[in-house]
Amino acid sequence: MSRNFVSEADAAIALDLALRVESGHLRRVAAFNLLTTTYQFAPHTANAYLNCYPHLRRGTPWKATVSVNAVRVMLETIATGGANDLLTALQSVKGHLEYFAGRGKTLIALQALLQEFQLQLAHTAQVLQSELDLESRVRASSLDDPALRRQRLALATKKPKRSVRIVHDYYRNADVVVEVLDRAQGVCEDCGEPAPFHRRSNGTAYLEVHHLIRLADNGDDSVENAIALCPNCHRRMHFG
């Protein structure tokens, strides 16, 4: 029997399917059939969960009801892509709230979630320029001769420089990022699955470099202390 209630575990499954659809690795009709048959989602609930993630990615409001916990998981996943991606997603949440406000409904829990992530975004904005700088240095490192890059790594300090704004920021070694991604060869080093999608900008596999011992906990910014993760595994490492 189909159901409307969606547990956190099932919401995570729906998000994984939505990610596969978004990346082109799964047809939407196949994802819908999986949710409605294998996981017993009601048809309108399956549509709501599959539609919500692409709306968040595009900044457009969705209209169906999705649990606040599910929206949180989606925002946490999107936030790993950086401040611009999170800003776009929050525009979608605002549009959803405005849609329901126009129908005389106030979604208090979702409003609180929006405020929480807006605060997170305000902190993230403080280090956005640093992130852009790292991306630029990663591109330069990836174009460099691998032997020269490894020579630099052999001489590089493993403790990143730290600057203080509102939050602590670290001047990460771009060579570490490139070497870890090169080692992974497009495969998540935690779950062992291929990257769920590729970057539109350059066609490379979308994996995220994660420090096993956090830099904030005095971990090394080194190849040995870093692994390449798919977005789902990266989110699990940070949020459980």
PDB file of C-alpha atoms in Angstrom:
ATOM      1  CA  MET A   1       0.000   0.000   0.000  1.00  0.00           C
ATOM      2  CA  SER A   2       1.377   3.412  -0.947  1.00  0.00           C
ATOM      3  CA  ARG A   3       2.033   5.914   1.822  1.00  0.00           C
ATOM      4  CA  ASN A   4       2.445   9.634   2.314  1.00  0.00           C
ATOM      5  CA  PHE A   5       4.731   9.532   5.378  1.00  0.00           C
ATOM      6  CA  VAL A   6       8.431   9.547   4.453  1.00  0.00           C
ATOM      7  CA  SER A   7      11.096   8.596   6.997  1.00  0.00           C
ATOM      8  CA  GLU A   8      14.503  10.260   7.071  1.00  0.00           C
ATOM      9  CA  ALA A   9      16.039   7.108   5.591  1.00  0.00           C
ATOM     10  CA  ASP A  10      13.554   7.107   2.716  1.00  0.00           C
ATOM     11  CA  ALA A  11      14.102  10.835   2.187  1.00  0.00           C
ATOM     12  CA  ALA A  12      17.822  10.098   1.777  1.00  0.00           C
ATOM     13  CA  ILE A  13      16.985   7.420  -0.801  1.00  0.00           C
ATOM     14  CA  ALA A  14      14.760   9.872  -2.676  1.00  0.00           C
ATOM     15  CA  LEU A  15      17.577  12.432  -2.664  1.00  0.00           C
ATOM     16  CA  ASP A  16      20.044   9.871  -4.026  1.00  0.00           C
ATOM     17  CA  LEU A  17      17.640   9.059  -6.859  1.00  0.00           C
ATOM     18  CA  ALA A  18      17.082  12.772  -7.539  1.00  0.00           C
ATOM     19  CA  LEU A  19      20.872  13.246  -7.752  1.00  0.00           C
ATOM     20  CA  ARG A  20      21.105  10.431 -10.282  1.00  0.00           C
ATOM     21  CA  VAL A  21      18.298  11.902 -12.352  1.00  0.00           C
ATOM     22  CA  GLU A  22      19.903  15.354 -12.217  1.00  0.00           C
ATOM     23  CA  SER A  23      23.240  13.939 -13.412  1.00  0.00           C
ATOM     24  CA  GLY A  24      21.635  12.015 -16.260  1.00  0.00           C
ATOM     25  CA  HIS A  25      22.536   8.590 -14.841  1.00  0.00           C
ATOM     26  CA  LEU A  26      18.916   7.581 -14.238  1.00  0.00           C
ATOM     27  CA  ARG A  27      15.703   8.351 -16.102  1.00  0.00           C
ATOM     28  CA  ARG A  28      13.136  10.171 -14.037  1.00  0.00           C
ATOM     29  CA  VAL A  29      10.451   7.598 -14.793  1.00  0.00           C
ATOM     30  CA  ALA A  30      12.753   4.875 -13.437  1.00  0.00           C
ATOM     31  CA  ALA A  31      13.333   6.861 -10.235  1.00  0.00           C
ATOM     32  CA  PHE A  32       9.591   7.430  -9.884  1.00  0.00           C
ATOM     33  CA  ASN A  33       8.872   3.719 -10.359  1.00  0.00           C
ATOM     34  CA  LEU A  34      11.477   2.780  -7.742  1.00  0.00           C
ATOM     35  CA  LEU A  35       9.961   5.141  -5.183  1.00  0.00           C
ATOM     36  CA  THR A  36       6.378   4.058  -5.801  1.00  0.00           C
ATOM     37  CA  THR A  37       6.993   0.299  -6.060  1.00  0.00           C
ATOM     38  CA  THR A  38      10.091  -0.622  -4.050  1.00  0.00           C
ATOM     39  CA  TYR A  39       9.700   2.078  -1.378  1.00  0.00           C
ATOM     40  CA  GLN A  40       5.903   2.410  -1.450  1.00  0.00           C
ATOM     41  CA  PHE A  41       5.782   6.196  -1.891  1.00  0.00           C
ATOM     42  CA  ALA A  42       2.389   7.568  -2.856  1.00  0.00           C
ATOM     43  CA  PRO A  43       2.663   8.847  -6.464  1.00  0.00           C
ATOM     44  CA  HIS A  44       2.219  12.523  -5.539  1.00  0.00           C
ATOM     45  CA  THR A  45       4.772  12.138  -2.721  1.00  0.00           C
ATOM     46  CA  ALA A  46       7.305  10.553  -5.079  1.00  0.00           C
ATOM     47  CA  ASN A  47       6.850  13.441  -7.503  1.00  0.00           C
ATOM     48  CA  ALA A  48       7.235  15.990  -4.705  1.00  0.00           C
ATOM     49  CA  TYR A  49      10.553  14.548  -3.537  1.00  0.00           C
ATOM     50  CA  LEU A  50      11.963  14.098  -7.040  1.00  0.00           C
ATOM     51  CA  ASN A  51      10.943  17.641  -8.025  1.00  0.00           C
ATOM     52  CA  CYS A  52      12.203  19.432  -4.922  1.00  0.00           C
ATOM     53  CA  TYR A  53      15.947  18.904  -5.481  1.00  0.00           C
ATOM     54  CA  PRO A  54      16.066  20.267  -9.063  1.00  0.00           C
ATOM     55  CA  HIS A  55      14.012  23.277  -7.932  1.00  0.00           C
ATOM     56  CA  LEU A  56      16.576  23.944  -5.186  1.00  0.00           C
ATOM     57  CA  ARG A  57      19.413  23.638  -7.695  1.00  0.00           C
ATOM     58  CA  ARG A  58      17.759  26.160 -10.018  1.00  0.00           C
ATOM     59  CA  GLY A  59      16.455  28.569  -7.401  1.00  0.00           C
ATOM     60  CA  THR A  60      12.820  28.123  -8.433  1.00  0.00           C
ATOM     61  CA  PRO A  61      10.015  27.535  -5.912  1.00  0.00           C
ATOM     62  CA  TRP A  62       8.439  24.104  -5.581  1.00  0.00           C
ATOM     63  CA  LYS A  63       4.781  23.825  -4.603  1.00  0.00           C
ATOM     64  CA  ALA A  64       4.260  20.356  -3.119  1.00  0.00           C
ATOM     65  CA  THR A  65       4.857  19.513   0.535  1.00  0.00           C
ATOM     66  CA  VAL A  66       8.229  17.996   1.438  1.00  0.00           C
ATOM     67  CA  SER A  67       9.333  17.358   5.023  1.00  0.00           C
ATOM     68  CA  VAL A  68      11.599  19.946   6.634  1.00  0.00           C
ATOM     69  CA  ASN A  69      14.138  17.240   7.463  1.00  0.00           C
ATOM     70  CA  ALA A  70      14.282  16.255   3.797  1.00  0.00           C
ATOM     71  CA  VAL A  71      14.827  19.884   2.763  1.00  0.00           C
ATOM     72  CA  ARG A  72      17.601  20.115   5.363  1.00  0.00           C
ATOM     73  CA  VAL A  73      19.377  17.082   3.890  1.00  0.00           C
ATOM     74  CA  MET A  74      19.080  18.567   0.405  1.00  0.00           C
ATOM     75  CA  LEU A  75      20.439  21.943   1.548  1.00  0.00           C
ATOM     76  CA  GLU A  76      23.337  20.263   3.359  1.00  0.00           C
ATOM     77  CA  THR A  77      24.192  18.384   0.168  1.00  0.00           C
ATOM     78  CA  ILE A  78      23.949  21.507  -1.978  1.00  0.00           C
ATOM     79  CA  ALA A  79      25.978  23.547   0.532  1.00  0.00           C
ATOM     80  CA  THR A  80      29.008  21.311  -0.096  1.00  0.00           C
ATOM     81  CA  GLY A  81      29.119  22.879  -3.567  1.00  0.00           C
ATOM     82  CA  GLY A  82      29.823  26.333  -2.145  1.00  0.00           C
ATOM     83  CA  ALA A  83      28.136  29.617  -1.289  1.00  0.00           C
ATOM     84  CA  ASN A  84      26.705  30.323  -4.734  1.00  0.00           C
ATOM     85  CA  ASP A  85      24.933  26.958  -4.876  1.00  0.00           C
ATOM     86  CA  LEU A  86      23.531  27.452  -1.384  1.00  0.00           C
ATOM     87  CA  LEU A  87      22.375  30.986  -2.204  1.00  0.00           C
ATOM     88  CA  THR A  88      20.471  29.656  -5.220  1.00  0.00           C
ATOM     89  CA  ALA A  89      18.840  26.943  -3.107  1.00  0.00           C
ATOM     90  CA  LEU A  90      17.773  29.427  -0.432  1.00  0.00           C
ATOM     91  CA  GLN A  91      16.090  31.537  -3.105  1.00  0.00           C
ATOM     92  CA  SER A  92      14.044  28.443  -3.908  1.00  0.00           C
ATOM     93  CA  VAL A  93      13.090  28.001  -0.243  1.00  0.00           C
ATOM     94  CA  LYS A  94      12.038  31.657  -0.008  1.00  0.00           C
ATOM     95  CA  GLY A  95       9.885  31.245  -3.102  1.00  0.00           C
ATOM     96  CA  HIS A  96       8.249  28.162  -1.592  1.00  0.00           C
ATOM     97  CA  LEU A  97       7.479  30.059   1.621  1.00  0.00           C
ATOM     98  CA  GLU A  98       6.055  32.985  -0.350  1.00  0.00           C
ATOM     99  CA  TYR A  99       3.874  30.600  -2.364  1.00  0.00           C
ATOM    100  CA  PHE A 100       2.330  29.143   0.785  1.00  0.00           C
ATOM    101  CA  ALA A 101       2.072  32.560   2.441  1.00  0.00           C
ATOM    102  CA  GLY A 102      -0.044  33.626  -0.518  1.00  0.00           C
ATOM    103  CA  ARG A 103      -2.339  30.724   0.283  1.00  0.00           C
ATOM    104  CA  GLY A 104      -2.617  31.795   3.930  1.00  0.00           C
ATOM    105  CA  LYS A 105      -0.175  29.224   5.331  1.00  0.00           C
ATOM    106  CA  THR A 106       2.893  30.007   7.446  1.00  0.00           C
ATOM    107  CA  LEU A 107       5.505  27.230   7.497  1.00  0.00           C
ATOM    108  CA  ILE A 108       7.240  28.068  10.775  1.00  0.00           C
ATOM    109  CA  ALA A 109       9.673  25.128  10.809  1.00  0.00           C
ATOM    110  CA  LEU A 110      10.796  25.810   7.245  1.00  0.00           C
ATOM    111  CA  GLN A 111      11.194  29.526   8.019  1.00  0.00           C
ATOM    112  CA  ALA A 112      13.494  28.587  10.911  1.00  0.00           C
ATOM    113  CA  LEU A 113      15.478  26.307   8.601  1.00  0.00           C
ATOM    114  CA  LEU A 114      15.839  29.128   6.075  1.00  0.00           C
ATOM    115  CA  GLN A 115      17.144  31.491   8.766  1.00  0.00           C
ATOM    116  CA  GLU A 116      19.620  28.841   9.950  1.00  0.00           C
ATOM    117  CA  PHE A 117      21.086  28.402   6.473  1.00  0.00           C
ATOM    118  CA  GLN A 118      21.050  32.144   5.792  1.00  0.00           C
ATOM    119  CA  LEU A 119      23.269  32.548   8.856  1.00  0.00           C
ATOM    120  CA  GLN A 120      25.528  29.775   7.576  1.00  0.00           C
ATOM    121  CA  LEU A 121      25.696  31.532   4.216  1.00  0.00           C
ATOM    122  CA  ALA A 122      26.666  34.816   5.877  1.00  0.00           C
ATOM    123  CA  HIS A 123      29.641  33.068   7.480  1.00  0.00           C
ATOM    124  CA  THR A 124      30.491  31.299   4.237  1.00  0.00           C
ATOM    125  CA  ALA A 125      30.523  34.598   2.365  1.00  0.00           C
ATOM    126  CA  GLN A 126      33.444  35.673   4.512  1.00  0.00           C
ATOM    127  CA  VAL A 127      35.614  32.965   2.943  1.00  0.00           C
ATOM    128  CA  LEU A 128      34.119  32.936  -0.563  1.00  0.00           C
ATOM    129  CA  GLN A 129      37.037  34.867  -2.007  1.00  0.00           C
ATOM    130  CA  SER A 130      39.391  32.330  -0.456  1.00  0.00           C
ATOM    131  CA  GLU A 131      37.428  29.498  -2.106  1.00  0.00           C
ATOM    132  CA  LEU A 132      37.626  31.230  -5.476  1.00  0.00           C
ATOM    133  CA  ASP A 133      41.359  31.635  -4.985  1.00  0.00           C
ATOM    134  CA  LEU A 134      41.715  27.925  -4.198  1.00  0.00           C
ATOM    135  CA  GLU A 135      39.734  26.984  -7.321  1.00  0.00           C
ATOM    136  CA  SER A 136      42.066  29.131  -9.414  1.00  0.00           C
ATOM    137  CA  ARG A 137      45.152  27.538  -7.870  1.00  0.00           C
ATOM    138  CA  VAL A 138      43.688  24.043  -8.325  1.00  0.00           C
ATOM    139  CA  ARG A 139      43.166  24.729 -12.035  1.00  0.00           C
ATOM    140  CA  ALA A 140      46.761  25.946 -12.340  1.00  0.00           C
ATOM    141  CA  SER A 141      48.089  22.916 -10.446  1.00  0.00           C
ATOM    142  CA  SER A 142      46.111  20.466 -12.591  1.00  0.00           C
ATOM    143  CA  LEU A 143      47.750  21.924 -15.718  1.00  0.00           C
ATOM    144  CA  ASP A 144      51.240  21.677 -14.240  1.00  0.00           C
ATOM    145  CA  ASP A 145      53.707  18.835 -14.768  1.00  0.00           C
ATOM    146  CA  PRO A 146      52.905  16.038 -12.246  1.00  0.00           C
ATOM    147  CA  ALA A 147      56.586  15.613 -11.369  1.00  0.00           C
ATOM    148  CA  LEU A 148      56.917  19.305 -10.500  1.00  0.00           C
ATOM    149  CA  ARG A 149      53.711  19.157  -8.461  1.00  0.00           C
ATOM    150  CA  ARG A 150      55.052  16.218  -6.440  1.00  0.00           C
ATOM    151  CA  GLN A 151      58.350  18.021  -5.903  1.00  0.00           C
ATOM    152  CA  ARG A 152      56.416  20.936  -4.416  1.00  0.00           C
ATOM    153  CA  LEU A 153      54.427  18.553  -2.227  1.00  0.00           C
ATOM    154  CA  ALA A 154      57.619  16.995  -0.896  1.00  0.00           C
ATOM    155  CA  LEU A 155      58.792  20.433   0.228  1.00  0.00           C
ATOM    156  CA  ALA A 156      55.427  21.903   1.248  1.00  0.00           C
ATOM    157  CA  THR A 157      54.445  22.498   4.849  1.00  0.00           C
ATOM    158  CA  LYS A 158      51.601  20.245   5.948  1.00  0.00           C
ATOM    159  CA  LYS A 159      50.076  22.865   8.219  1.00  0.00           C
ATOM    160  CA  PRO A 160      48.064  25.426   6.225  1.00  0.00           C
ATOM    161  CA  LYS A 161      48.347  29.130   6.880  1.00  0.00           C
ATOM    162  CA  ARG A 162      45.384  30.392   8.868  1.00  0.00           C
ATOM    163  CA  SER A 163      43.677  33.740   8.577  1.00  0.00           C
ATOM    164  CA  VAL A 164      40.955  34.989  10.887  1.00  0.00           C
ATOM    165  CA  ARG A 165      37.839  36.846   9.750  1.00  0.00           C
ATOM    166  CA  ILE A 166      34.500  36.014  11.381  1.00  0.00           C
ATOM    167  CA  VAL A 167      35.490  32.365  11.036  1.00  0.00           C
ATOM    168  CA  HIS A 168      38.843  30.660  10.678  1.00  0.00           C
ATOM    169  CA  ASP A 169      39.939  30.133   7.097  1.00  0.00           C
ATOM    170  CA  TYR A 170      42.792  28.020   5.751  1.00  0.00           C
ATOM    171  CA  TYR A 171      45.052  28.592   2.764  1.00  0.00           C
ATOM    172  CA  ARG A 172      44.755  25.071   1.335  1.00  0.00           C
ATOM    173  CA  ASN A 173      47.384  23.499  -0.903  1.00  0.00           C
ATOM    174  CA  ALA A 174      45.974  23.190  -4.437  1.00  0.00           C
ATOM    175  CA  ASP A 175      48.501  20.455  -5.250  1.00  0.00           C
ATOM    176  CA  VAL A 176      46.959  18.273  -2.539  1.00  0.00           C
ATOM    177  CA  VAL A 177      43.503  18.660  -4.118  1.00  0.00           C
ATOM    178  CA  VAL A 178      44.763  17.725  -7.582  1.00  0.00           C
ATOM    179  CA  GLU A 179      46.814  14.726  -6.384  1.00  0.00           C
ATOM    180  CA  VAL A 180      43.930  13.298  -4.348  1.00  0.00           C
ATOM    181  CA  LEU A 181      41.493  13.653  -7.252  1.00  0.00           C
ATOM    182  CA  ASP A 182      44.063  12.095  -9.583  1.00  0.00           C
ATOM    183  CA  ARG A 183      44.500   9.180  -7.171  1.00  0.00           C
ATOM    184  CA  ALA A 184      40.737   8.606  -7.020  1.00  0.00           C
ATOM    185  CA  GLN A 185      40.351   8.426 -10.812  1.00  0.00           C
ATOM    186  CA  GLY A 186      36.693   9.426 -10.635  1.00  0.00           C
ATOM    187  CA  VAL A 187      35.747   6.869  -7.958  1.00  0.00           C
ATOM    188  CA  CYS A 188      34.621   7.783  -4.429  1.00  0.00           C
ATOM    189  CA  GLU A 189      37.288   6.592  -2.006  1.00  0.00           C
ATOM    190  CA  ASP A 190      34.682   5.758   0.647  1.00  0.00           C
ATOM    191  CA  CYS A 191      31.801   3.922  -1.051  1.00  0.00           C
ATOM    192  CA  GLY A 192      33.794   2.849  -4.118  1.00  0.00           C
ATOM    193  CA  GLU A 193      31.133   4.071  -6.554  1.00  0.00           C
ATOM    194  CA  PRO A 194      31.876   6.266  -9.596  1.00  0.00           C
ATOM    195  CA  ALA A 195      31.236   9.995  -9.180  1.00  0.00           C
ATOM    196  CA  PRO A 196      27.478  10.625  -9.592  1.00  0.00           C
ATOM    197  CA  PHE A 197      27.981  13.323 -12.209  1.00  0.00           C
ATOM    198  CA  HIS A 198      30.602  15.407 -14.005  1.00  0.00           C
ATOM    199  CA  ARG A 199      31.356  19.115 -13.821  1.00  0.00           C
ATOM    200  CA  ARG A 200      29.750  21.026 -16.660  1.00  0.00           C
ATOM    201  CA  SER A 201      32.712  23.408 -16.799  1.00  0.00           C
ATOM    202  CA  ASN A 202      35.392  20.858 -17.704  1.00  0.00           C
ATOM    203  CA  GLY A 203      33.804  17.401 -17.790  1.00  0.00           C
ATOM    204  CA  THR A 204      35.788  16.069 -14.811  1.00  0.00           C
ATOM    205  CA  ALA A 205      34.235  13.686 -12.287  1.00  0.00           C
ATOM    206  CA  TYR A 206      32.554  15.540  -9.417  1.00  0.00           C
ATOM    207  CA  LEU A 207      34.310  14.405  -6.246  1.00  0.00           C
ATOM    208  CA  GLU A 208      35.051  16.534  -3.184  1.00  0.00           C
ATOM    209  CA  VAL A 209      38.329  16.449  -1.246  1.00  0.00           C
ATOM    210  CA  HIS A 210      37.783  15.788   2.464  1.00  0.00           C
ATOM    211  CA  HIS A 211      40.385  15.915   5.244  1.00  0.00           C
ATOM    212  CA  LEU A 212      40.257  12.823   7.468  1.00  0.00           C
ATOM    213  CA  ILE A 213      41.527  14.842  10.431  1.00  0.00           C
ATOM    214  CA  ARG A 214      39.986  18.280  10.071  1.00  0.00           C
ATOM    215  CA  LEU A 215      42.251  21.253   9.538  1.00  0.00           C
ATOM    216  CA  ALA A 216      40.419  22.873  12.453  1.00  0.00           C
ATOM    217  CA  ASP A 217      41.598  19.942  14.601  1.00  0.00           C
ATOM    218  CA  ASN A 218      45.211  20.528  13.529  1.00  0.00           C
ATOM    219  CA  GLY A 219      45.039  17.932  10.760  1.00  0.00           C
ATOM    220  CA  ASP A 220      47.597  18.008   7.955  1.00  0.00           C
ATOM    221  CA  ASP A 221      46.802  19.522   4.578  1.00  0.00           C
ATOM    222  CA  SER A 222      48.423  16.531   2.893  1.00  0.00           C
ATOM    223  CA  VAL A 223      47.623  13.828   0.363  1.00  0.00           C
ATOM    224  CA  GLU A 224      47.817  11.226   3.144  1.00  0.00           C
ATOM    225  CA  ASN A 225      45.196  13.045   5.248  1.00  0.00           C
ATOM    226  CA  ALA A 226      42.716  13.574   2.418  1.00  0.00           C
ATOM    227  CA  ILE A 227      40.294  11.446   0.420  1.00  0.00           C
ATOM    228  CA  ALA A 228      38.048  12.122  -2.565  1.00  0.00           C
ATOM    229  CA  LEU A 229      34.350  11.649  -1.808  1.00  0.00           C
ATOM    230  CA  CYS A 230      31.078  11.707  -3.701  1.00  0.00           C
ATOM    231  CA  PRO A 231      28.591  14.324  -2.380  1.00  0.00           C
ATOM    232  CA  ASN A 232      26.585  11.718  -0.427  1.00  0.00           C
ATOM    233  CA  CYS A 233      29.617  10.308   1.402  1.00  0.00           C
ATOM    234  CA  HIS A 234      30.960  13.820   2.010  1.00  0.00           C
ATOM    235  CA  ARG A 235      27.647  14.878   3.547  1.00  0.00           C
ATOM    236  CA  ARG A 236      27.626  11.732   5.721  1.00  0.00           C
ATOM    237  CA  MET A 237      31.175  12.447   6.928  1.00  0.00           C
ATOM    238  CA  HIS A 238      30.111  15.915   8.089  1.00  0.00           C
ATOM    239  CA  PHE A 239      26.544  15.380   9.220  1.00  0.00           C
ATOM    240  CA  GLY A 240      26.258  11.638   9.917  1.00  0.00           C
TER     241      GLY A 240
END
